[in-house]
Short mmCIF file of C-alpha atoms in Angstrom, two decimals:
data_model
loop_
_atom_site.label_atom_id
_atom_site.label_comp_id
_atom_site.label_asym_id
_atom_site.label_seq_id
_atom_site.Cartn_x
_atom_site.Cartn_y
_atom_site.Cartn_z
CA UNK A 1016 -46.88 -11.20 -128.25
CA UNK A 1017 -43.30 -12.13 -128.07
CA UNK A 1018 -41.43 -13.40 -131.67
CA UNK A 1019 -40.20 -16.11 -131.81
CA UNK A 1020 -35.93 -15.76 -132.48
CA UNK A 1021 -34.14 -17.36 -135.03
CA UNK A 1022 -30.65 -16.89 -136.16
CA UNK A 1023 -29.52 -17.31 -139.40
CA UNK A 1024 -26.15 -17.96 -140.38
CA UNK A 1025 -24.51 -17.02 -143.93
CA UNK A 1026 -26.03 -14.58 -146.34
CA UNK A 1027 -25.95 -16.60 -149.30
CA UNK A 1028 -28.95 -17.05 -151.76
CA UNK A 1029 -30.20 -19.49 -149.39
CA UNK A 1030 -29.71 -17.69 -146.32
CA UNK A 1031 -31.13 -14.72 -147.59
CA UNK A 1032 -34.24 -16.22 -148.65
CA UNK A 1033 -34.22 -17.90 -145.13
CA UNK A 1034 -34.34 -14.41 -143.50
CA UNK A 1035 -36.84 -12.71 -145.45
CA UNK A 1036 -38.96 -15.52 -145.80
CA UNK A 1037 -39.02 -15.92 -141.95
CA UNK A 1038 -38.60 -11.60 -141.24
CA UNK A 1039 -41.79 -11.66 -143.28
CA UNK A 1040 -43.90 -14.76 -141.02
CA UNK A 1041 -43.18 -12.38 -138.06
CA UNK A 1042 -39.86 -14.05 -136.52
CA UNK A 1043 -37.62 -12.24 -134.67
CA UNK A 1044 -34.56 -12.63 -137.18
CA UNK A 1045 -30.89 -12.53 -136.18
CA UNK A 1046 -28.75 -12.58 -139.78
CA UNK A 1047 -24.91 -13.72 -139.45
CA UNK A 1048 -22.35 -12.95 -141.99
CA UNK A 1049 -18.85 -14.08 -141.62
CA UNK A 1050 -17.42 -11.30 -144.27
CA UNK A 1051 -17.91 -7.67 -143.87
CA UNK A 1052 -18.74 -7.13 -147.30
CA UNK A 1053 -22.09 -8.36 -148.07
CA UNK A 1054 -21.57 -11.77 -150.42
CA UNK A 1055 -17.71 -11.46 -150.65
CA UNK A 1056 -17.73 -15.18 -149.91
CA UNK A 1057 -20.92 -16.05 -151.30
CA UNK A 1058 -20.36 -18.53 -154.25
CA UNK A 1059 -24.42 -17.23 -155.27
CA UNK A 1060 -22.64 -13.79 -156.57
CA UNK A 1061 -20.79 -16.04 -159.00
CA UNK A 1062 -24.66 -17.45 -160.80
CA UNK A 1063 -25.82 -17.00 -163.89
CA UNK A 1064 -29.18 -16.81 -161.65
CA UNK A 1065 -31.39 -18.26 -164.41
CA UNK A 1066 -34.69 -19.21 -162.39
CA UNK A 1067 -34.90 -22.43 -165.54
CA UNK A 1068 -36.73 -25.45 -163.60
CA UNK A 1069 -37.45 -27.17 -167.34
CA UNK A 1070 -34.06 -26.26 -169.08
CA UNK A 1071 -32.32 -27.79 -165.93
CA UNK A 1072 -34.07 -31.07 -165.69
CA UNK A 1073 -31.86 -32.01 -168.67
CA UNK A 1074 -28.99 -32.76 -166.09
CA UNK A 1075 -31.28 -33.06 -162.85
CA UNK A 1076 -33.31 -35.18 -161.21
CA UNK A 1077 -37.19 -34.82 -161.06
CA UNK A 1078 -37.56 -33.26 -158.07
CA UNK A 1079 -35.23 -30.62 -158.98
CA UNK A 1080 -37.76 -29.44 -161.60
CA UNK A 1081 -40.76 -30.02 -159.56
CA UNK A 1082 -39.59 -28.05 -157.01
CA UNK A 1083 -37.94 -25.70 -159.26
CA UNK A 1084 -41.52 -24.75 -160.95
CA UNK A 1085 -42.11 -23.69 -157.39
CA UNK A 1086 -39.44 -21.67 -156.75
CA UNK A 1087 -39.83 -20.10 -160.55
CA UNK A 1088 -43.85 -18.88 -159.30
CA UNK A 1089 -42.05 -17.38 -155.73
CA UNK A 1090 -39.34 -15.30 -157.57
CA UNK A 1091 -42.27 -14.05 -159.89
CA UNK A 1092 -44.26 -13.36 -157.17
CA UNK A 1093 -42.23 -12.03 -154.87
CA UNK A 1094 -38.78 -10.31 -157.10
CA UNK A 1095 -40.16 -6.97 -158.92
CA UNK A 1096 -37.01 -7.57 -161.17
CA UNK A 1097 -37.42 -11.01 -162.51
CA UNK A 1098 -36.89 -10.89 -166.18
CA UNK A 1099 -39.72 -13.23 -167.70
CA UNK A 1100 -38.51 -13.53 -171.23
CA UNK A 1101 -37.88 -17.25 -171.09
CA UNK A 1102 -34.99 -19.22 -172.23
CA UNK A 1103 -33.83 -20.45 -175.69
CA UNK A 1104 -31.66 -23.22 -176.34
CA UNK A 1105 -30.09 -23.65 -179.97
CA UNK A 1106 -27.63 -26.06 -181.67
CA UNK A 1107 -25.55 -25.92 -185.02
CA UNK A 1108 -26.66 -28.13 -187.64
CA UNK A 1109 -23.46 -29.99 -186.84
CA UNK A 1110 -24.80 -30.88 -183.40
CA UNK A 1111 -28.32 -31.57 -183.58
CA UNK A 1112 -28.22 -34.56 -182.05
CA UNK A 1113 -27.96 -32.64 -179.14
CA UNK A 1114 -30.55 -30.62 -179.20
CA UNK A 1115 -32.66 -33.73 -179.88
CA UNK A 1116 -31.53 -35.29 -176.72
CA UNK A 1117 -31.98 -31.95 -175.00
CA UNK A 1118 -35.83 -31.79 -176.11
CA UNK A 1119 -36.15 -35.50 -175.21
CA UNK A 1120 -35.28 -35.05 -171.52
CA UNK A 1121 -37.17 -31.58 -170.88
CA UNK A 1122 -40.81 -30.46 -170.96
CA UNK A 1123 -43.17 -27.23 -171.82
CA UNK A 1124 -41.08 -26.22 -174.28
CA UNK A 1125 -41.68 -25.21 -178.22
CA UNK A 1126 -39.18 -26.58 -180.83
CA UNK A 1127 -38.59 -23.55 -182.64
CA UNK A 1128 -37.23 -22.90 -186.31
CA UNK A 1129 -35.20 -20.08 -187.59
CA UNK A 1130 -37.55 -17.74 -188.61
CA UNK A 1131 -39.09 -17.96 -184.72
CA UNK A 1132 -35.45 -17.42 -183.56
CA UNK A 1133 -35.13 -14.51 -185.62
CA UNK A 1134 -38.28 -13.23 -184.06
CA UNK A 1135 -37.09 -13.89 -180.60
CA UNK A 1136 -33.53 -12.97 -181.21
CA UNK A 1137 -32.81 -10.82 -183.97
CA UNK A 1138 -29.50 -10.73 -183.45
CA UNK A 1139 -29.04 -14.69 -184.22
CA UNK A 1140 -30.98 -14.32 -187.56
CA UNK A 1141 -29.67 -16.97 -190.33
CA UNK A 1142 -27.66 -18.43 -187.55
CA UNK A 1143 -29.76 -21.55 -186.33
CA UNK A 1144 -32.07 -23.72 -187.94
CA UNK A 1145 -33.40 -25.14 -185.08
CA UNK A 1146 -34.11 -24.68 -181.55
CA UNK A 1147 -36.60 -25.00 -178.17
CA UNK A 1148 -37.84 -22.29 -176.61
CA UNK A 1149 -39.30 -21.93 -172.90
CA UNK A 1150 -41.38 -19.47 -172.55
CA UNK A 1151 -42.35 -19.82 -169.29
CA UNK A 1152 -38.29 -19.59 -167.67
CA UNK A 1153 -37.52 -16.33 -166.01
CA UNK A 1154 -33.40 -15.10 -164.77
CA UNK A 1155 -32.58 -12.25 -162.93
CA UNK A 1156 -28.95 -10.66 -161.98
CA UNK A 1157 -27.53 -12.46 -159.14
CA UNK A 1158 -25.75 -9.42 -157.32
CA UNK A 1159 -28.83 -7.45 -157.60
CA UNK A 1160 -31.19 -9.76 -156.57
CA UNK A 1161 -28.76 -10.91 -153.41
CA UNK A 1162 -28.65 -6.85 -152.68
CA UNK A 1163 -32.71 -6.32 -153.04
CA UNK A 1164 -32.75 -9.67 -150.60
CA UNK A 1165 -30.79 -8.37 -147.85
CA UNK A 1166 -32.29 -4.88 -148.18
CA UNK A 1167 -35.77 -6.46 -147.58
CA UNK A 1168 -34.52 -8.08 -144.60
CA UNK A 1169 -33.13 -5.04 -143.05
CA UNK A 1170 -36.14 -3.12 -144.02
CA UNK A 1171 -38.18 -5.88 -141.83
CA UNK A 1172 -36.34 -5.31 -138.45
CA UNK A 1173 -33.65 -8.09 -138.91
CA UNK A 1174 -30.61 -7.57 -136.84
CA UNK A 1175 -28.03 -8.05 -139.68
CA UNK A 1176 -24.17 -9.12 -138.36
CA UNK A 1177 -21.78 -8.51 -140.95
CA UNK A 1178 -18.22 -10.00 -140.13
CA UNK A 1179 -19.52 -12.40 -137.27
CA UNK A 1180 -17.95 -15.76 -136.99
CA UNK A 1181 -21.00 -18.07 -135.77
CA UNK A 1182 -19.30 -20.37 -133.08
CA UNK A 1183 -22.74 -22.24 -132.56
CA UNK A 1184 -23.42 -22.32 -128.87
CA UNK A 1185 -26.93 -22.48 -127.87
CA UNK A 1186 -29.98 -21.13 -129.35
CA UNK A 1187 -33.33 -21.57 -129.74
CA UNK A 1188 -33.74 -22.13 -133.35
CA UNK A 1189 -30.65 -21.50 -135.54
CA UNK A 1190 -30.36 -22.07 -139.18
CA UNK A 1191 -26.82 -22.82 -140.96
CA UNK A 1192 -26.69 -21.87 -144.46
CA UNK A 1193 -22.88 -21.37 -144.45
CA UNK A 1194 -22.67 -23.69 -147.54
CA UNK A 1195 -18.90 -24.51 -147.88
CA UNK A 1196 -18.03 -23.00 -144.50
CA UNK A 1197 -20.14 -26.04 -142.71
CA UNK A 1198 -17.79 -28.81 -144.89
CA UNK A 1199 -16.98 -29.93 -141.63
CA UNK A 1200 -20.01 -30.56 -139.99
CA UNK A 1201 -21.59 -32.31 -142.59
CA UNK A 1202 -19.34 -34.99 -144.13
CA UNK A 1203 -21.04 -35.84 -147.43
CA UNK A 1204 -20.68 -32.12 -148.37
CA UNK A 1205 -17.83 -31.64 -151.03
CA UNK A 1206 -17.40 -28.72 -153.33
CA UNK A 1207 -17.70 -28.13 -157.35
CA UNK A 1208 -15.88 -25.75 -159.01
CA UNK A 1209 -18.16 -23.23 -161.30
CA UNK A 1210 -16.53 -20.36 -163.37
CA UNK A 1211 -17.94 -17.74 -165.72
CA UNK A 1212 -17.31 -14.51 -167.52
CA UNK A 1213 -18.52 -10.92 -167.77
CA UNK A 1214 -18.26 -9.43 -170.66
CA UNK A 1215 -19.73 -6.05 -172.47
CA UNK A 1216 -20.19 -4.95 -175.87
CA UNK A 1217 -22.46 -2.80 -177.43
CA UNK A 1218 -22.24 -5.00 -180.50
CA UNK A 1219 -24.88 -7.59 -179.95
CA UNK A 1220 -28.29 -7.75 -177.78
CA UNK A 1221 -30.52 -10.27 -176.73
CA UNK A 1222 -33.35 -10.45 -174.74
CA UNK A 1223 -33.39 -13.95 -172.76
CA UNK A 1224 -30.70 -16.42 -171.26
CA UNK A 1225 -29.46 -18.33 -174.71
CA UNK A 1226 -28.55 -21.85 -174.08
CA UNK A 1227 -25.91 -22.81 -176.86
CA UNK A 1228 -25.05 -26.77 -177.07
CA UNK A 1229 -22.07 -27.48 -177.81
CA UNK A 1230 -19.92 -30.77 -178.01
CA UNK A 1231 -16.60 -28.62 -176.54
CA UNK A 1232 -17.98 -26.34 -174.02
CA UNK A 1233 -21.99 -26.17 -173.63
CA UNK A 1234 -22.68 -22.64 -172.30
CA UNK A 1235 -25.45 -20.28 -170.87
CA UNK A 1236 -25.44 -16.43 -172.28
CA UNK A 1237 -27.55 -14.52 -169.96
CA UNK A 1238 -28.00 -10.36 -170.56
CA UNK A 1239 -27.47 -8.28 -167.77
CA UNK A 1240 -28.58 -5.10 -169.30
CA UNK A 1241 -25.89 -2.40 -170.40
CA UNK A 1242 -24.83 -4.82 -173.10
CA UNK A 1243 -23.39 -6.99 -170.30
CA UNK A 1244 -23.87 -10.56 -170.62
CA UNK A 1245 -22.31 -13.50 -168.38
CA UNK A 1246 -21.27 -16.28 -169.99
CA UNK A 1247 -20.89 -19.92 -167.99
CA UNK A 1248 -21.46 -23.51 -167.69
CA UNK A 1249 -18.57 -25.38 -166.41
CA UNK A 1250 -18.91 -27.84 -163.66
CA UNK A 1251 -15.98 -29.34 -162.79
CA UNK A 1252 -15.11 -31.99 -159.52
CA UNK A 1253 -12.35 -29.32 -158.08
CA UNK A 1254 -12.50 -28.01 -154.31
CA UNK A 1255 -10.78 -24.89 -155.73
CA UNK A 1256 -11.95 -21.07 -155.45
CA UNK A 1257 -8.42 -19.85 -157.56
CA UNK A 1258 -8.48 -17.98 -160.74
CA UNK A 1259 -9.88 -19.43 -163.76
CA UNK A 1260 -7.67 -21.32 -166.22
CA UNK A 1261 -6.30 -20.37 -169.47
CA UNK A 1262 -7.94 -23.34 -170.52
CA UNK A 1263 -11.56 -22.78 -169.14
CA UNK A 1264 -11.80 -19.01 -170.03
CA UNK A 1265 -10.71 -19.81 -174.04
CA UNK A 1266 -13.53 -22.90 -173.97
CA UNK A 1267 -16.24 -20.45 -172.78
CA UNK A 1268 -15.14 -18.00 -174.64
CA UNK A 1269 -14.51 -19.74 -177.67
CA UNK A 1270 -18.41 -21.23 -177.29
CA UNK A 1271 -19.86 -17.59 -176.99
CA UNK A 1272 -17.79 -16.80 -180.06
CA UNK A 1273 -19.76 -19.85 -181.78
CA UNK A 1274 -23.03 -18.36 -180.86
CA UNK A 1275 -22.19 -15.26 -182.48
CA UNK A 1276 -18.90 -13.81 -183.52
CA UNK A 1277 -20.17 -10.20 -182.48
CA UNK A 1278 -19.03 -11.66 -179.06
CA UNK A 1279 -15.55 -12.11 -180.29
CA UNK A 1280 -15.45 -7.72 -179.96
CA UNK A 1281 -16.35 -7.82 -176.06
CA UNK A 1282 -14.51 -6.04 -173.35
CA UNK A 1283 -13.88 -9.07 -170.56
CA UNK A 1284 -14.58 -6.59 -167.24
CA UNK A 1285 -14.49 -9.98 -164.98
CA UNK A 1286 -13.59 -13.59 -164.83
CA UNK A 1287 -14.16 -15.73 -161.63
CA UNK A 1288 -14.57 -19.02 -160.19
CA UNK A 1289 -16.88 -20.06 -156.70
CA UNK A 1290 -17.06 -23.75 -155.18
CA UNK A 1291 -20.61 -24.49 -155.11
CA UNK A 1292 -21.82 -27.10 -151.98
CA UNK A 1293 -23.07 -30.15 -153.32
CA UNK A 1294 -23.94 -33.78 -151.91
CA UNK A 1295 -23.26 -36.85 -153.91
CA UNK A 1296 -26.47 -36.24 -155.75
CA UNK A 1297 -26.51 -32.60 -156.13
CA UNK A 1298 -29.50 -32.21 -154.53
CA UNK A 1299 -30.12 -29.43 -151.78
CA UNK A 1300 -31.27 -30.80 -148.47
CA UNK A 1301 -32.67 -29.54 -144.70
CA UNK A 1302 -31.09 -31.72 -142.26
CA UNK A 1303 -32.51 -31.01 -138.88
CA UNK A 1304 -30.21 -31.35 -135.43
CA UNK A 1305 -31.30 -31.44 -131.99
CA UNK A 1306 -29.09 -30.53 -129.24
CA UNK A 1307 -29.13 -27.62 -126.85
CA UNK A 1308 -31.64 -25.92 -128.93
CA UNK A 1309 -32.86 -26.93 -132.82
CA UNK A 1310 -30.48 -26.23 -135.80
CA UNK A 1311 -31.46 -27.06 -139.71
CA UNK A 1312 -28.53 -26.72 -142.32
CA UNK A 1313 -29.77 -25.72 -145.30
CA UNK A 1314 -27.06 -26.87 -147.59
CA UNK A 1315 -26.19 -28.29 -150.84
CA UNK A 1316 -27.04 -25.67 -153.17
CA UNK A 1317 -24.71 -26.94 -156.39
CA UNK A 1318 -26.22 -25.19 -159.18
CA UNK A 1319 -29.19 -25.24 -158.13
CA UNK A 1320 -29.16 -22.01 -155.29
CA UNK A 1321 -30.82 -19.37 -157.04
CA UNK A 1322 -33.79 -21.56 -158.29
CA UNK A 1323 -34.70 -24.02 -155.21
CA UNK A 1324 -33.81 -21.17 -152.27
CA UNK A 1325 -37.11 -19.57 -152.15
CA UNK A 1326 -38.74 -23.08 -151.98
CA UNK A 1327 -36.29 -24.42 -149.46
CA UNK A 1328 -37.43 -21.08 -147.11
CA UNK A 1329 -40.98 -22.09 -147.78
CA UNK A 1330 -40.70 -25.65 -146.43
CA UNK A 1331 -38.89 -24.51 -143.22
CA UNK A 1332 -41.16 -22.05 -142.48
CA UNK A 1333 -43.74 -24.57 -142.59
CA UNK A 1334 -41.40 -26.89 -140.12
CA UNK A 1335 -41.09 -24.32 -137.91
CA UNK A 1336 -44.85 -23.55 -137.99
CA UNK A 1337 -46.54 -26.82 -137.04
CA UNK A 1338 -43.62 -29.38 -137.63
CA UNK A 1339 -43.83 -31.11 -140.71
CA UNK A 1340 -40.86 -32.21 -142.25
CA UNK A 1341 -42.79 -31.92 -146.34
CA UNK A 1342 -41.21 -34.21 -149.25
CA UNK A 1343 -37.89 -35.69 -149.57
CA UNK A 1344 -35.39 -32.72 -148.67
CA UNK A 1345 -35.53 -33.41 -144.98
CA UNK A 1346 -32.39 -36.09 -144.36
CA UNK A 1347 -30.77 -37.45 -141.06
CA UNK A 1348 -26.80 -35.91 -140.69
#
């Protein structure tokens, strides 16, 4: 029996998942990188890659969470290295309105005091009096998982193109995951500036992504193993891939310092900055195109990429099975 071909274009977090996802349900995949280097220009290298459905509904709408709980099972299922430690969120006294608010808007988690932090982070002992814990939260590291995800797909019999400029043309099915790189096909797209910050010391450890609110600079802390630990959280309405500022790397640093001064010792080995494809509501969608063949951009990642792609894969592979266009991420161009 012949496969059916599909072509995939971009290996992003999203296009990645698109290609194993469909490698795996027996299509004949065709994988299209613009770069030669594998996710040179793939904002998703940039993520914190915390797979948090509940800690992001704080700032999300519902069906980012619904969906996310989803995608949170996949990556479990599926990702031998998913970390499954959870994710703990703390406040200074100073600010505990915050966390208040933060608990208020989020579910399944468990306000925790500071002899529970202590036992989940030792290395924040006396430091917090309060805080919520998620248990059921899981990250990973993004340029490890990306690298696992295109070595699956090779392993499945997936032609993969690296530094191939798709110039569309026709094909049977082809799916566009270029995220920035299709600005100009789809109008609503527009980019948001995300930075962060690698850093390494040997002077602190901690087991799970901490969430510190703060009134300056909110942040995420996430451990990478070998005492490396990325440190990020801004969002900011700039089409703008350039080095971060002066400004930006003091606030995150200086809010990592707050969590713990051990922090202030680090080595800095990287700081960068990605535009991350959003639409006005930040909200990933498939939008489905027919002419000279059947093409679905899967687009709109924002800061969402990591946790929604394995879903997004699912519900395509379903639409390419029988059809059906399932909940409210299919959308006209």
């Amino acid at each position: 029996m012949t496969k059916r071909e599909v072509t995939i274009v971009g290996a992003g977090i999203f296009g990645l998942w698109q290609a194993y996802t469909l490698a795996r349900a027996g299509y004949a995949v065709r994988l299209l990188e613009e770069s030669r280097e594998p996710f040179a220009r793939a904002s998703s290298q940039w993520a914190g890659a915390m797979i948090a459905p509940e800690c992001e509904a704080e700032g999300a709408p519902a069906i980012v969470r619904d969906l996310g709980r989803e995608g949170l099972r996949i990556w479990r299922e599926q990702y031998p290295h998913a970390i499954n430690n959870g994710t703990l969120v703390v406040a200074h006294g100073r600010d505990a309105g915050d966390l208040t608010r933060f608990a208020n808007m989020t579910e399944r988690h468990l306000a925790v005091g500071a002899a529970h932090i202590e036992e989940l982070e030792p290395a924040l002992a006396g430091r917090f009096e309060r805080g919520l814990y998620f248990e059921s939260e899981s990250h990973v590291d993004a340029r490890k998982a990306l690298g696992w995800l295109l070595e699956q797909v090779r392993e499945s019999g997936a032609e993969i193109h690296l530094g191939t400029k798709w110039r569309g043309g026709s094909h049977d099915i082809a799916i566009d995951c270029r995220g920035m790189g299709a600005q100009s096909d789809l109008k609503s797209l527009r980019g948001v500036r995300g930075e962060r910050v690698l850093i390494q010391t040997g002077d602190i450890s901690l087991a799970r992504p901490v969430r510190l609110l703060h009134p300056r600079q909110p942040i995420y802390v996430v451990p990478q193993g070998d005492g490396r630990f990325v440190i990020g959280a801004s969002v900011i309405e700039r089409e703008d891939d350039g080095p971060m500022t002066l400004k930006s790397a003091l606030d995150l640093l200086g809010s990592a310092y707050a969590l713990h001064p051990a922090f202030g010792e680090a080595s800095v080995l990287e700081t960068s900055a990605g535009v991350r494809p959003s639409f006005p509501d930040n909200v990933p969608r498939i939008l489905v195109e027919q002419a000279g063949g059947t093409v679905l951009r899967v687009n709109g990642a924002y800061r969402h990429g990591f946790l929604l792609a394995p879903v997004l894969a699912r519900i395509v592979e379903q639409y390419l099975s029988d059809g059906r266009r399932e909940g409210a991420l299919f959308s006209s161009p």
